[in-house]
Short mmCIF file of C-alpha atoms and ligand atoms in Angstrom, two decimals:
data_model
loop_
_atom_site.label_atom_id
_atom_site.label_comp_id
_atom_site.label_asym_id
_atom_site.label_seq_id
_atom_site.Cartn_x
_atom_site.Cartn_y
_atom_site.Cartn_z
CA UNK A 1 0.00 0.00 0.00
CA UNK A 2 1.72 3.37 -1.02
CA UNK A 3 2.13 5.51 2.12
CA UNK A 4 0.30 8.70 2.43
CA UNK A 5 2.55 11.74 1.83
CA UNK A 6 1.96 12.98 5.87
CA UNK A 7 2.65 10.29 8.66
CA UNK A 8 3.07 11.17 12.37
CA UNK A 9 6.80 11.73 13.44
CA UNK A 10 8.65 8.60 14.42
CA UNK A 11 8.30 7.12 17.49
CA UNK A 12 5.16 9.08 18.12
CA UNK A 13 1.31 7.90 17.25
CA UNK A 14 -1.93 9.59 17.47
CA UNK A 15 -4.62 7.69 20.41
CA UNK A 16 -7.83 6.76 18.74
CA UNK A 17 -10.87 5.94 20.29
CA UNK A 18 -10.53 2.46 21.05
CA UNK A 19 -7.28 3.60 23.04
CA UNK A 20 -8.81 6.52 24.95
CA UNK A 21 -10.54 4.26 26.82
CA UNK A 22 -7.51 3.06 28.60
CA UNK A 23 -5.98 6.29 29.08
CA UNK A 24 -9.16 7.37 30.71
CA UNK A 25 -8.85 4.71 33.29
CA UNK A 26 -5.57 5.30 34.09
CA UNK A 27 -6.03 8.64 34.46
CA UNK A 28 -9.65 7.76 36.86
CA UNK A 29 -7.75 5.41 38.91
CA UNK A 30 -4.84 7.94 39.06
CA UNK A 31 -7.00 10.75 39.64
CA UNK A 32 -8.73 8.94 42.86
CA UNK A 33 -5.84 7.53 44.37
CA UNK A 34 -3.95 11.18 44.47
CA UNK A 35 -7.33 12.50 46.12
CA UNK A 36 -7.06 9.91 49.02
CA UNK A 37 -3.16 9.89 49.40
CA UNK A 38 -3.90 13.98 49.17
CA UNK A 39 -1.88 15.10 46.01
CA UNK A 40 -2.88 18.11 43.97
CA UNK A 41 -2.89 17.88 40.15
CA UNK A 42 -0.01 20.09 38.36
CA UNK A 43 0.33 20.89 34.91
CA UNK A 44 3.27 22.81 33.35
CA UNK A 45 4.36 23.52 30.04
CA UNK A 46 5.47 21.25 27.65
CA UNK A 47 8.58 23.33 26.90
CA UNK A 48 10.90 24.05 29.50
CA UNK A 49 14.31 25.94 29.65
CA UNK A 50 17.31 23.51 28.22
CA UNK A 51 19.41 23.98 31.31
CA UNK A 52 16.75 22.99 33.81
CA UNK A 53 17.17 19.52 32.46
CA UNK A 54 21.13 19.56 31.59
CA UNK A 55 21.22 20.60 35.20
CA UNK A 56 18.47 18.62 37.29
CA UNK A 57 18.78 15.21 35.07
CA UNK A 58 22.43 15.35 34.53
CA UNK A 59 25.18 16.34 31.82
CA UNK A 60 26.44 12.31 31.37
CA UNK A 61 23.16 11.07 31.11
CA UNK A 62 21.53 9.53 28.02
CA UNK A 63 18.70 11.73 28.09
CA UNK A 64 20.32 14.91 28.57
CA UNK A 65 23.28 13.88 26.23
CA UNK A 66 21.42 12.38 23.54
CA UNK A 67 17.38 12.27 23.72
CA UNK A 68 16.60 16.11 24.56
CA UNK A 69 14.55 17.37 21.41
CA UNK A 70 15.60 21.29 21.70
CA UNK A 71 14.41 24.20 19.85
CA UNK A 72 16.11 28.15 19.74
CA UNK A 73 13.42 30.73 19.96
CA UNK A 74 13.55 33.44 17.71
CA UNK A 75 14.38 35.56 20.73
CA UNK A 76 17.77 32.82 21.10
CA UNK A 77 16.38 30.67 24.45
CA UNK A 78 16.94 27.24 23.85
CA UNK A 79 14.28 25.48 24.95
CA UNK A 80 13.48 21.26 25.32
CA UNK A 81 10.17 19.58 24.72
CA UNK A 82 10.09 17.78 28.77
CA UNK A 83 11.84 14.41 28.97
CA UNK A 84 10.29 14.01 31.82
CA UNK A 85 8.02 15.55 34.49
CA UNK A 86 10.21 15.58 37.98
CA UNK A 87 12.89 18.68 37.34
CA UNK A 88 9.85 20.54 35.64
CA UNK A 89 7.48 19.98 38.77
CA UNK A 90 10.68 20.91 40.71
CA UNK A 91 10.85 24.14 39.08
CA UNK A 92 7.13 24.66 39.71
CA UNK A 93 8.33 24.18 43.42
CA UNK A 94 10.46 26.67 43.87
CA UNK A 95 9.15 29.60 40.96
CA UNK A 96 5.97 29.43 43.00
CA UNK A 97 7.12 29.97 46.27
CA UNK A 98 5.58 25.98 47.60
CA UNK A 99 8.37 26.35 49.85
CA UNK A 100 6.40 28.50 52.35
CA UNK A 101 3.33 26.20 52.20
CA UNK A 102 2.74 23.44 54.82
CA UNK A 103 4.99 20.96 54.10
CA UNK A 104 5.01 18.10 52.46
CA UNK A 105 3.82 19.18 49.34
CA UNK A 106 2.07 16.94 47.25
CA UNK A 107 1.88 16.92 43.89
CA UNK A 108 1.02 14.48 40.76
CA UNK A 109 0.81 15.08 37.27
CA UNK A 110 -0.20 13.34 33.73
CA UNK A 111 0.80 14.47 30.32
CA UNK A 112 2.67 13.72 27.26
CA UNK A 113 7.12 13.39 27.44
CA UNK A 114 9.45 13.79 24.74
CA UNK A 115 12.53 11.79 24.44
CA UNK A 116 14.59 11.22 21.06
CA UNK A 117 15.25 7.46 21.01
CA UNK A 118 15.19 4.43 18.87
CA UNK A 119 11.31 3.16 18.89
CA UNK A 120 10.86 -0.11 20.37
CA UNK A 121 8.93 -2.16 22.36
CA UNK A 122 7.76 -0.06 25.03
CA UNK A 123 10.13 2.75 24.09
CA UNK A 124 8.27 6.17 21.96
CA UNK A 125 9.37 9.43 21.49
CA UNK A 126 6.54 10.80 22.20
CA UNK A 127 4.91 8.75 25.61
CA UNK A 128 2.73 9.30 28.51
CA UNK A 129 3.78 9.58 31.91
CA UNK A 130 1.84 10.51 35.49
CA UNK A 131 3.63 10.87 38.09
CA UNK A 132 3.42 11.70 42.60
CA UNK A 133 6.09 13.70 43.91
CA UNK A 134 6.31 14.76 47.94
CA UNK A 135 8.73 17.87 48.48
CA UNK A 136 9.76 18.49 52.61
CA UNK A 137 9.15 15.62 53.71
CA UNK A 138 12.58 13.49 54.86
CA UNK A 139 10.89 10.29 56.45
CA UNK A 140 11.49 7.10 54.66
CA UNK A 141 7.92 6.72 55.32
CA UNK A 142 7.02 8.73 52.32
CA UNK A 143 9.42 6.61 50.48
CA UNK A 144 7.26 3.68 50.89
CA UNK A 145 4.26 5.25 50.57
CA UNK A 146 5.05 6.35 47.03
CA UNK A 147 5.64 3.10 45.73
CA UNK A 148 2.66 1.75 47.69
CA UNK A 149 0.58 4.63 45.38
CA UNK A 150 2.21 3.28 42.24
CA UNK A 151 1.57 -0.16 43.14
CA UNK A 152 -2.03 0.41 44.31
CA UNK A 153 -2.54 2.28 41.00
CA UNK A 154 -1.25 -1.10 39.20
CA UNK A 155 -3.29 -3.40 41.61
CA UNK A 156 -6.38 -0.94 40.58
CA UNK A 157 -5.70 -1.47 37.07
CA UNK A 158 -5.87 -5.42 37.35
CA UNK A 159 -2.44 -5.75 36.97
CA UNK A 160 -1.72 -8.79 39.39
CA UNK A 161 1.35 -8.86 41.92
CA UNK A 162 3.96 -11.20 42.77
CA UNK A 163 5.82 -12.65 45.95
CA UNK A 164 9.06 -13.22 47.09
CA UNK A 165 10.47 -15.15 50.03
CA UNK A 166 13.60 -13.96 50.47
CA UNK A 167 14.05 -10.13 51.94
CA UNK A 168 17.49 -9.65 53.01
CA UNK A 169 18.50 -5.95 53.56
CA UNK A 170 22.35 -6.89 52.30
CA UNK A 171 21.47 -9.80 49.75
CA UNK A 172 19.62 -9.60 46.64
CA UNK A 173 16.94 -12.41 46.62
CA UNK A 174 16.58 -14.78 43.33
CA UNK A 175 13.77 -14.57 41.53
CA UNK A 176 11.05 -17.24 39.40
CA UNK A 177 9.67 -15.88 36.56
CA UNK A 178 6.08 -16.70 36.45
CA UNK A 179 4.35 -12.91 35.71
CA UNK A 180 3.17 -10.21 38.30
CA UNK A 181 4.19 -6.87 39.39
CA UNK A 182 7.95 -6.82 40.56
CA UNK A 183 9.07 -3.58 42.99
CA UNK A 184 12.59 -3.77 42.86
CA UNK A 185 14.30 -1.43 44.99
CA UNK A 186 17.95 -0.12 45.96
CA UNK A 187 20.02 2.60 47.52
CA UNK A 188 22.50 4.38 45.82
CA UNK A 189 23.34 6.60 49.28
CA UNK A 190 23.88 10.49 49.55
CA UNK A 191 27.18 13.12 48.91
CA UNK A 192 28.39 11.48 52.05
CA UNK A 193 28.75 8.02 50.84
CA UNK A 194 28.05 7.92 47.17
CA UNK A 195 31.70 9.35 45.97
CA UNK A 196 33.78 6.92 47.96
CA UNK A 197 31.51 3.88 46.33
CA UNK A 198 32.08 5.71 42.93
CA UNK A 199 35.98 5.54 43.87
CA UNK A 200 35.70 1.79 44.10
CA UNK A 201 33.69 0.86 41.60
CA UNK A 202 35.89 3.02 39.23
CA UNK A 203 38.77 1.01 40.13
CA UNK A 204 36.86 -2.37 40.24
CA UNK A 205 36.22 -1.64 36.60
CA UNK A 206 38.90 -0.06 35.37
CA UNK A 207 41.15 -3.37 36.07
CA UNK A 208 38.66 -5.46 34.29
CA UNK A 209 38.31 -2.67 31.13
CA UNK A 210 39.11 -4.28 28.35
CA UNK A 211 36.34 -6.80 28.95
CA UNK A 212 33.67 -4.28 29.10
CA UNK A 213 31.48 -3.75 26.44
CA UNK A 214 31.96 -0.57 24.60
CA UNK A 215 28.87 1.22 26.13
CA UNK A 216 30.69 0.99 29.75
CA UNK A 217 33.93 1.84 28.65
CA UNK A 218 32.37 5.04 28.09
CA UNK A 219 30.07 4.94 31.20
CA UNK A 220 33.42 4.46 32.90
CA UNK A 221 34.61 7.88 32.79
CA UNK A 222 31.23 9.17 31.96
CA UNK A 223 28.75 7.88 34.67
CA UNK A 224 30.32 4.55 36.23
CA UNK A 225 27.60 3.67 38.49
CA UNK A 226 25.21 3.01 35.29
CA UNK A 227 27.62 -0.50 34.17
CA UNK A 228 25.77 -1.83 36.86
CA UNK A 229 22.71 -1.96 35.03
CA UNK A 230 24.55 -3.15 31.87
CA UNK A 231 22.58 -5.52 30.04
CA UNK A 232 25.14 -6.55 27.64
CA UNK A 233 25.94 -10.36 28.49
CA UNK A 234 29.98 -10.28 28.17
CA UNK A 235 29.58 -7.31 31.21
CA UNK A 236 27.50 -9.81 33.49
CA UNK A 237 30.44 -12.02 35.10
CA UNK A 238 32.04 -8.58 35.94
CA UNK A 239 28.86 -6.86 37.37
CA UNK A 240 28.24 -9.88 39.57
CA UNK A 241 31.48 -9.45 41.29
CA UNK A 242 31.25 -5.62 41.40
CA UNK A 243 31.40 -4.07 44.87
CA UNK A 244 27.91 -3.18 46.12
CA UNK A 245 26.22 -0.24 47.21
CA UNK A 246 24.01 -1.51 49.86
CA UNK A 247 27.50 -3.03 51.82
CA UNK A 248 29.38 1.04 51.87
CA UNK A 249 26.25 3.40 52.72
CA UNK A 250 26.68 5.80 55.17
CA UNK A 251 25.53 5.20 58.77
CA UNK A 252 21.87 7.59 58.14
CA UNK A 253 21.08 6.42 54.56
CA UNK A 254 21.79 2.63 55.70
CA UNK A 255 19.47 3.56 58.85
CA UNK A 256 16.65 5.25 56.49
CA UNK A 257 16.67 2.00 53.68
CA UNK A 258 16.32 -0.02 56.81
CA UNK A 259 13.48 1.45 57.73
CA UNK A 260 11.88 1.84 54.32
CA UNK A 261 12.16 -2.02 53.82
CA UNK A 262 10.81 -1.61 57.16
CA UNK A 263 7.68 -0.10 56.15
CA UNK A 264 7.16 -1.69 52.86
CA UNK A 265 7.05 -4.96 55.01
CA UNK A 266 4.28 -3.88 57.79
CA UNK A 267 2.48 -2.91 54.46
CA UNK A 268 3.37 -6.52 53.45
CA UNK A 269 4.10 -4.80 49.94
CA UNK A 270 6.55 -7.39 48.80
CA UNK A 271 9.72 -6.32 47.23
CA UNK A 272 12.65 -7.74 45.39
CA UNK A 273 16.23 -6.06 46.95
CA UNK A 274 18.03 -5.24 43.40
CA UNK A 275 21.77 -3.54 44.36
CA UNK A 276 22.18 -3.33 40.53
CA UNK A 277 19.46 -0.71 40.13
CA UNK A 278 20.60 2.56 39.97
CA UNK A 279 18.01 4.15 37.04
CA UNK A 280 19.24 6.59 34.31
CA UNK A 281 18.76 9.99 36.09
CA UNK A 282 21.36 11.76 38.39
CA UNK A 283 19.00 13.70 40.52
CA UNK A 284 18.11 10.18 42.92
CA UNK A 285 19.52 9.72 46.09
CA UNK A 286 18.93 6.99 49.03
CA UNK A 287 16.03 4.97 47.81
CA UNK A 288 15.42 3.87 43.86
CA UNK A 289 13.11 1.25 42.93
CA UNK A 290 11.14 0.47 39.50
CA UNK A 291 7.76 -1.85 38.84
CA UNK A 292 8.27 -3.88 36.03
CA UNK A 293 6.05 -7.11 34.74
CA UNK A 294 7.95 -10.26 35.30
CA UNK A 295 6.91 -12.07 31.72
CA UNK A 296 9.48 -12.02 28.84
CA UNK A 297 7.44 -9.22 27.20
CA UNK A 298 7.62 -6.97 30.68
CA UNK A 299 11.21 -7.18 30.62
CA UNK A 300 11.88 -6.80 27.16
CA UNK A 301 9.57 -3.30 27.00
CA UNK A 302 11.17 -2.02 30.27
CA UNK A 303 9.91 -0.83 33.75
CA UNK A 304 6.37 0.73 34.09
CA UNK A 305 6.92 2.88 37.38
CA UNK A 306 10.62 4.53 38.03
CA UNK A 307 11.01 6.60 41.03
CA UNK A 308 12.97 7.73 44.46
CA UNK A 309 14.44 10.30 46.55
CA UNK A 310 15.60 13.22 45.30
CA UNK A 311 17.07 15.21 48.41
CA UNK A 312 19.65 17.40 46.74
CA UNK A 313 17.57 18.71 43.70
CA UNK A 314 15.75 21.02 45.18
CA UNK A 315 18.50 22.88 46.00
CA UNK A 316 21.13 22.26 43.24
CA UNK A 317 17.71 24.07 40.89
CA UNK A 318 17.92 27.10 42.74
CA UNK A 319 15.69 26.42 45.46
CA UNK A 320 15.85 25.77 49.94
CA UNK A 321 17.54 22.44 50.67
CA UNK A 322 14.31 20.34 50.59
CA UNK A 323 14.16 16.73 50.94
CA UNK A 324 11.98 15.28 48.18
CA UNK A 325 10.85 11.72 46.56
CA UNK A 326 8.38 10.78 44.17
CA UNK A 327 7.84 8.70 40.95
CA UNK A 328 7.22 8.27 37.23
CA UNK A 329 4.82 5.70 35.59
CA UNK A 330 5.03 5.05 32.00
CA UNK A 331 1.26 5.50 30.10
CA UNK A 332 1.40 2.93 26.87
CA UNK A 333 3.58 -0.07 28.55
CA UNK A 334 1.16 -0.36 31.16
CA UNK A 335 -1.55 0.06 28.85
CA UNK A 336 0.20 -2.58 26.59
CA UNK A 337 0.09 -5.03 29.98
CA UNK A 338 -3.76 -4.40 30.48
CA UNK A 339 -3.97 -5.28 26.90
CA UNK A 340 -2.35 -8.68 26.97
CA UNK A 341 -4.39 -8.95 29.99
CA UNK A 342 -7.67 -8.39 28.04
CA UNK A 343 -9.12 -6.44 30.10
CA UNK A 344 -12.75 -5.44 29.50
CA UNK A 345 -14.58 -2.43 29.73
CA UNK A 346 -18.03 -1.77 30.33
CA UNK A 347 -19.65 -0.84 26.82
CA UNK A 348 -21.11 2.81 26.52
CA UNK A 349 -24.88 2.97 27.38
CA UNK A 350 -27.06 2.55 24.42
CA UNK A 351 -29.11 4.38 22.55
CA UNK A 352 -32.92 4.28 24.02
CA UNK A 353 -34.68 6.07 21.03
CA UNK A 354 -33.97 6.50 16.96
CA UNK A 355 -34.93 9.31 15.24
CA UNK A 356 -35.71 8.80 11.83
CA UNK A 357 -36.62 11.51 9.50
CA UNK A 358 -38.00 12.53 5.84
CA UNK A 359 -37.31 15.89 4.04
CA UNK A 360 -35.80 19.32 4.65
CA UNK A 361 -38.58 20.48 7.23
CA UNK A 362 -38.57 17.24 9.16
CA UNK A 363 -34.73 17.24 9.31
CA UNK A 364 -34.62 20.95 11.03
CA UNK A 365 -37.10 19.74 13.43
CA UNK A 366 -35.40 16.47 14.70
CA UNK A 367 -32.20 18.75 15.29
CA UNK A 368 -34.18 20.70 17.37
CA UNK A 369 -35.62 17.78 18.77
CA UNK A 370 -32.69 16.07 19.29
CA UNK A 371 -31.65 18.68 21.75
CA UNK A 372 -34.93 18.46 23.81
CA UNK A 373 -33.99 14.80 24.12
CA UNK A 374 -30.16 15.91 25.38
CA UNK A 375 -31.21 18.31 28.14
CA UNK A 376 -33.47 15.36 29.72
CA UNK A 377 -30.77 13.04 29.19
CA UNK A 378 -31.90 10.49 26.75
CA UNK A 379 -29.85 8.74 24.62
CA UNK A 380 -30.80 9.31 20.86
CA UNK A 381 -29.37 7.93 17.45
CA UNK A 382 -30.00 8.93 14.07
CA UNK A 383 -28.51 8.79 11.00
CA UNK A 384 -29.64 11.88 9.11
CA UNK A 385 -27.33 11.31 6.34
CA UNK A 386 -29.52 8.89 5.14
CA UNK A 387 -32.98 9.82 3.55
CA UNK A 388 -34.76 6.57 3.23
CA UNK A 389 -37.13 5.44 5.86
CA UNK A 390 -36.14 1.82 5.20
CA UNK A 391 -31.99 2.71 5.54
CA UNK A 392 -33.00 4.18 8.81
CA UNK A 393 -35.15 1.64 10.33
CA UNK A 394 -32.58 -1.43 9.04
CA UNK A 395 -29.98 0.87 11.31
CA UNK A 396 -32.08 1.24 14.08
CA UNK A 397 -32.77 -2.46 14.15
CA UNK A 398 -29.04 -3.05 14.10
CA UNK A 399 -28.19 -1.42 17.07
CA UNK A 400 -30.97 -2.83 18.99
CA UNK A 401 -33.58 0.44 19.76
CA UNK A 402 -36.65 -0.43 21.07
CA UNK A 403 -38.62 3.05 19.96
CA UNK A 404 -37.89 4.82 16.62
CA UNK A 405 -39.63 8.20 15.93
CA UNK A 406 -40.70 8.92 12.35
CA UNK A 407 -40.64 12.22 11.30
CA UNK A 408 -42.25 12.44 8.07
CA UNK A 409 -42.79 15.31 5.77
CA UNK A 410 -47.13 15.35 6.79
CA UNK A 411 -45.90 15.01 10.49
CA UNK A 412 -43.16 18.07 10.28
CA UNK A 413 -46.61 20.28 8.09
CA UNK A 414 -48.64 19.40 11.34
CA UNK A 415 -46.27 19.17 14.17
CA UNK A 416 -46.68 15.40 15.16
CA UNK A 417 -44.55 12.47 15.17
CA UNK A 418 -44.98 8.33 15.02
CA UNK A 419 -43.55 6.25 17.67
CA UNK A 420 -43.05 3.23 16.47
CA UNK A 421 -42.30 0.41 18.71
CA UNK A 422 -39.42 -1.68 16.86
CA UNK A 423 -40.47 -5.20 18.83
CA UNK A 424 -44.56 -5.26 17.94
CA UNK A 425 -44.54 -2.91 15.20
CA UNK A 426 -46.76 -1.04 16.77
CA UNK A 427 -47.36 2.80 16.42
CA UNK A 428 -48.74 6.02 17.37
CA UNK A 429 -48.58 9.23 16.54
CA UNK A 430 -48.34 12.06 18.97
CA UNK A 431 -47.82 15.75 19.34
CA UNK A 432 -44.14 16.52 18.65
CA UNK A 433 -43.89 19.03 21.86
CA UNK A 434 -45.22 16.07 24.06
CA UNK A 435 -42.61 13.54 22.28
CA UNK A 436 -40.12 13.72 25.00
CA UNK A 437 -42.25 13.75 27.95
CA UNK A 438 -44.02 10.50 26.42
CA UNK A 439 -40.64 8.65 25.55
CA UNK A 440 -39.52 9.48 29.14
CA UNK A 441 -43.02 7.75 30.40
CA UNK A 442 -42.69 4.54 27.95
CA UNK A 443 -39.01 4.25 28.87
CA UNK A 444 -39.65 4.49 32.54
CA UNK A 445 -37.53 7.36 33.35
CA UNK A 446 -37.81 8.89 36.73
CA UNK A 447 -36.85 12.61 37.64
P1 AMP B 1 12.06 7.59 33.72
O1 AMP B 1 11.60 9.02 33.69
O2 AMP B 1 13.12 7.28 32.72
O3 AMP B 1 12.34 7.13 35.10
O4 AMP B 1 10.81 6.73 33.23
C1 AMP B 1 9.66 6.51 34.00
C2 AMP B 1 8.72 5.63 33.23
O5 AMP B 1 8.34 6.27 32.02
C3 AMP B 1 9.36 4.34 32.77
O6 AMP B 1 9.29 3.36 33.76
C4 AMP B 1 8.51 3.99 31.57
O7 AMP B 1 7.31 3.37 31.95
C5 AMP B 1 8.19 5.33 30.98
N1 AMP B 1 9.10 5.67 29.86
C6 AMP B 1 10.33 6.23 29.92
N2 AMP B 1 10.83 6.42 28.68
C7 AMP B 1 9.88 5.98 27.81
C8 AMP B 1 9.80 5.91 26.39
N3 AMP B 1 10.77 6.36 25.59
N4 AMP B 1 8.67 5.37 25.83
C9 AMP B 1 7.67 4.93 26.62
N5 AMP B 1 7.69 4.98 27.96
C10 AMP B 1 8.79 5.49 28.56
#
């Protein structure tokens, strides 16, 4: 088939009907969940300032380095379509003085992200996100009770969970793959403890650098930490002997990942202790943890929910030192999930009355008419494209109605109509200003 001459840029898609449906779910279930957990909706703009994302997200990251899609005004700002929603919200945070508010601040968001990268599975350039970020709040309590939101949002959406056995602070647990919601989690400490760790895991790999894959040999001077989540097979063997995180955190963020694990347990929220997760974004500190799907296809199109603290942003953006967490959820790969789930919806309501019509005169009136109907909230169908009386009574048979009303040229002249009742064949003519009152009495409708 020869393409049409305009297609939709790669790596983004337009949502047609049949889709809406699941974004409107998600965003119900989002929107519910934020009320009870308290969060306020935020929306900013879709373009934000270049350096608030070189500077929040990080230089030697892939997104800032490579996926930003970045404009020059005419007045010479450079501006980025938002990767993401977290430095943007951040911004919000500080430009509109949130600081002074009663802390924590609660905030969640839902909207469209921008990232140039190869289309794949699960991977768009242009993809959904919503997302629940708490600013001034330093308990690890609110650590745990973000990825409880994320995974009571999942649970919502019928997306099933999973269980683990082993949940040892210092010890990653092994996994079966048999499907369910995974919440793997991880510290990757504070300024305190982070740069020593950095230190050896620099020299760790730098003895074992010719064996790297090419991608860490750059992440090596670049951004070591992210060869840990390598998924290159030659890099594995050297990964699993890699010195760990969890075993050289600092007395307070060992003490506060205790006591998240803590939490998530008298939740019973079950959790899988990764220390190879350390996610693509240089703002987190302490706690990281991602949802993924544990099938093939769930780990092949990537994490659904990515998310932690973020105690130093705040501050490094121009704002108080505020402690700060939250979390990202990714629109179409959950979406794809509650499609291989086949998950049903309930169909629309259907139509209670068809409105059939003959000529010019009639036609004007059943507009009218069809308005009348609307404000007493009936649902009518018609098809006035079609002039025939027999077209239009074959459709109204097809979707089921159980009254039609004829509007006929001699009806229009003298300001009647025919109902006609589709099961006996019956019919009646009445005055056309009584129509709706007399539909609402045959169809049982109670005010
Ligand atoms: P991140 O902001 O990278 O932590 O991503 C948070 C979530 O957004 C991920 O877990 C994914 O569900 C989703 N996501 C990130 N990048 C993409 C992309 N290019 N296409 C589709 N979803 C994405």
């Amino acid at each position: 088939m020869k393409k049409p001459k305009f297609q939709a840029p790669t790596g983004m898609y337009d949502i047609l009907a049949e889709d809406q449906k699941y974004f409107q779910r998600v965003y119900n279930v989002c929107e519910n969940i934020a009320n009870f957990y308290g969060f306020k909706k935020i929306e900013t703009p879709i373009l934000e300032e270049t350096e608030l994302f070189s500077k929040g997200i990080g230089l030697a990251t892939d997104i800032v380095g490579k996926q930003m899609f970045t404009l020059r005004t005419k007045g010479g700002d450079y501006l980025t379509l938002r990767p993401e929603l977290t430095a943007p919200v951040v911004r919000a945070y500080i430009e509109q003085g949130m600081g002074s508010l009663p802390q924590p601040v609660k905030l969640w968001y839902f909207g469209p992200c921008f990232r140039y990268e190869k289309p794949q599975l699960g991977r768009f350039r242009q993809f959904w996100q919503f997302g629940f970020e708490v600013f001034g709040e330093e308990s690890p309590v609110i650590d745990a009770q973000i990825i409880r939101i994320f995974y009571n949002i999942l649970r919502e959406l019928k997306l099933t969970p999973h269980y683990f056995s082993t949940r040892k602070f210092t010890q990653a647990s092994s996994t079966k793959s048999g499907g369910g919601l995974i919440v793997d989690i991880n510290s990757i400490g504070d300024s305190q403890c982070r740069p020593y760790y950095k230190k050896l895991l620099v020299s760790y790999f730098r003895s074992r650098e010719t064996v790297l894959c090419p991608d860490c040999r750059r992440r090596l001077r670049e951004n070591p930490l992210r060869i840990l989540d390598c998924k290159e097979e030659k890099c594995q063997p050297i990964k699993a002997q890699a010195p760990q995180m969890l075993d050289h955190l600092c007395e307070e963020c060992h003490k506060h990942f205790r006591e998240v694990l803590e939490f998530l347990d008298e939740i019973e929220l079950p959790y899988h202790l990764n220390p190879y997760l350390v996610r693509g974004l240089d703002y987190y500190t302490k706690t990281v943890f991602e949802i993924f799907e544990d099938t093939e296809e769930g780990r092949k199109q990537g994490a659904l929910v990515g998310g932690g603290r973020y105690d130093a942003l705040v501050k490094l953006l121009g704002g108080k030192d505020t402690p700060a967490g939250g979390g990202a959820a990714g629109l179409e790969r959950i979406i794809a999930v509650m499609k291989g789930k086949g998950i049903k919806f309930p169909e629309p309501a259907p139509a209670q009355v068809f409105l059939a019509q003959l000529g010019d005169l009639a036609k004007r009136k059943s507009l009218r008419l069809m308005e009348d109907f609307r404000k007493q909230k009936i649902l009518v169908s018609e098809s006035f494209g079609r002039d025939s009386l027999k077209a239009q009574l074959a459709r109204a048979n097809k979707i089921g109605i159980k009254y039609t009303l004829i509007l006929g040229q001699k009806e229009a002249l003298e300001g009647t109509i025919i109902i006609k009742d589709m099961a006996s064949g019956r019919q009646e003519t009445v005055k056309l200003e009584k129509v709706v009152k007399e539909m609402e009495r045959k169809l049982k409708i109670k005010k």
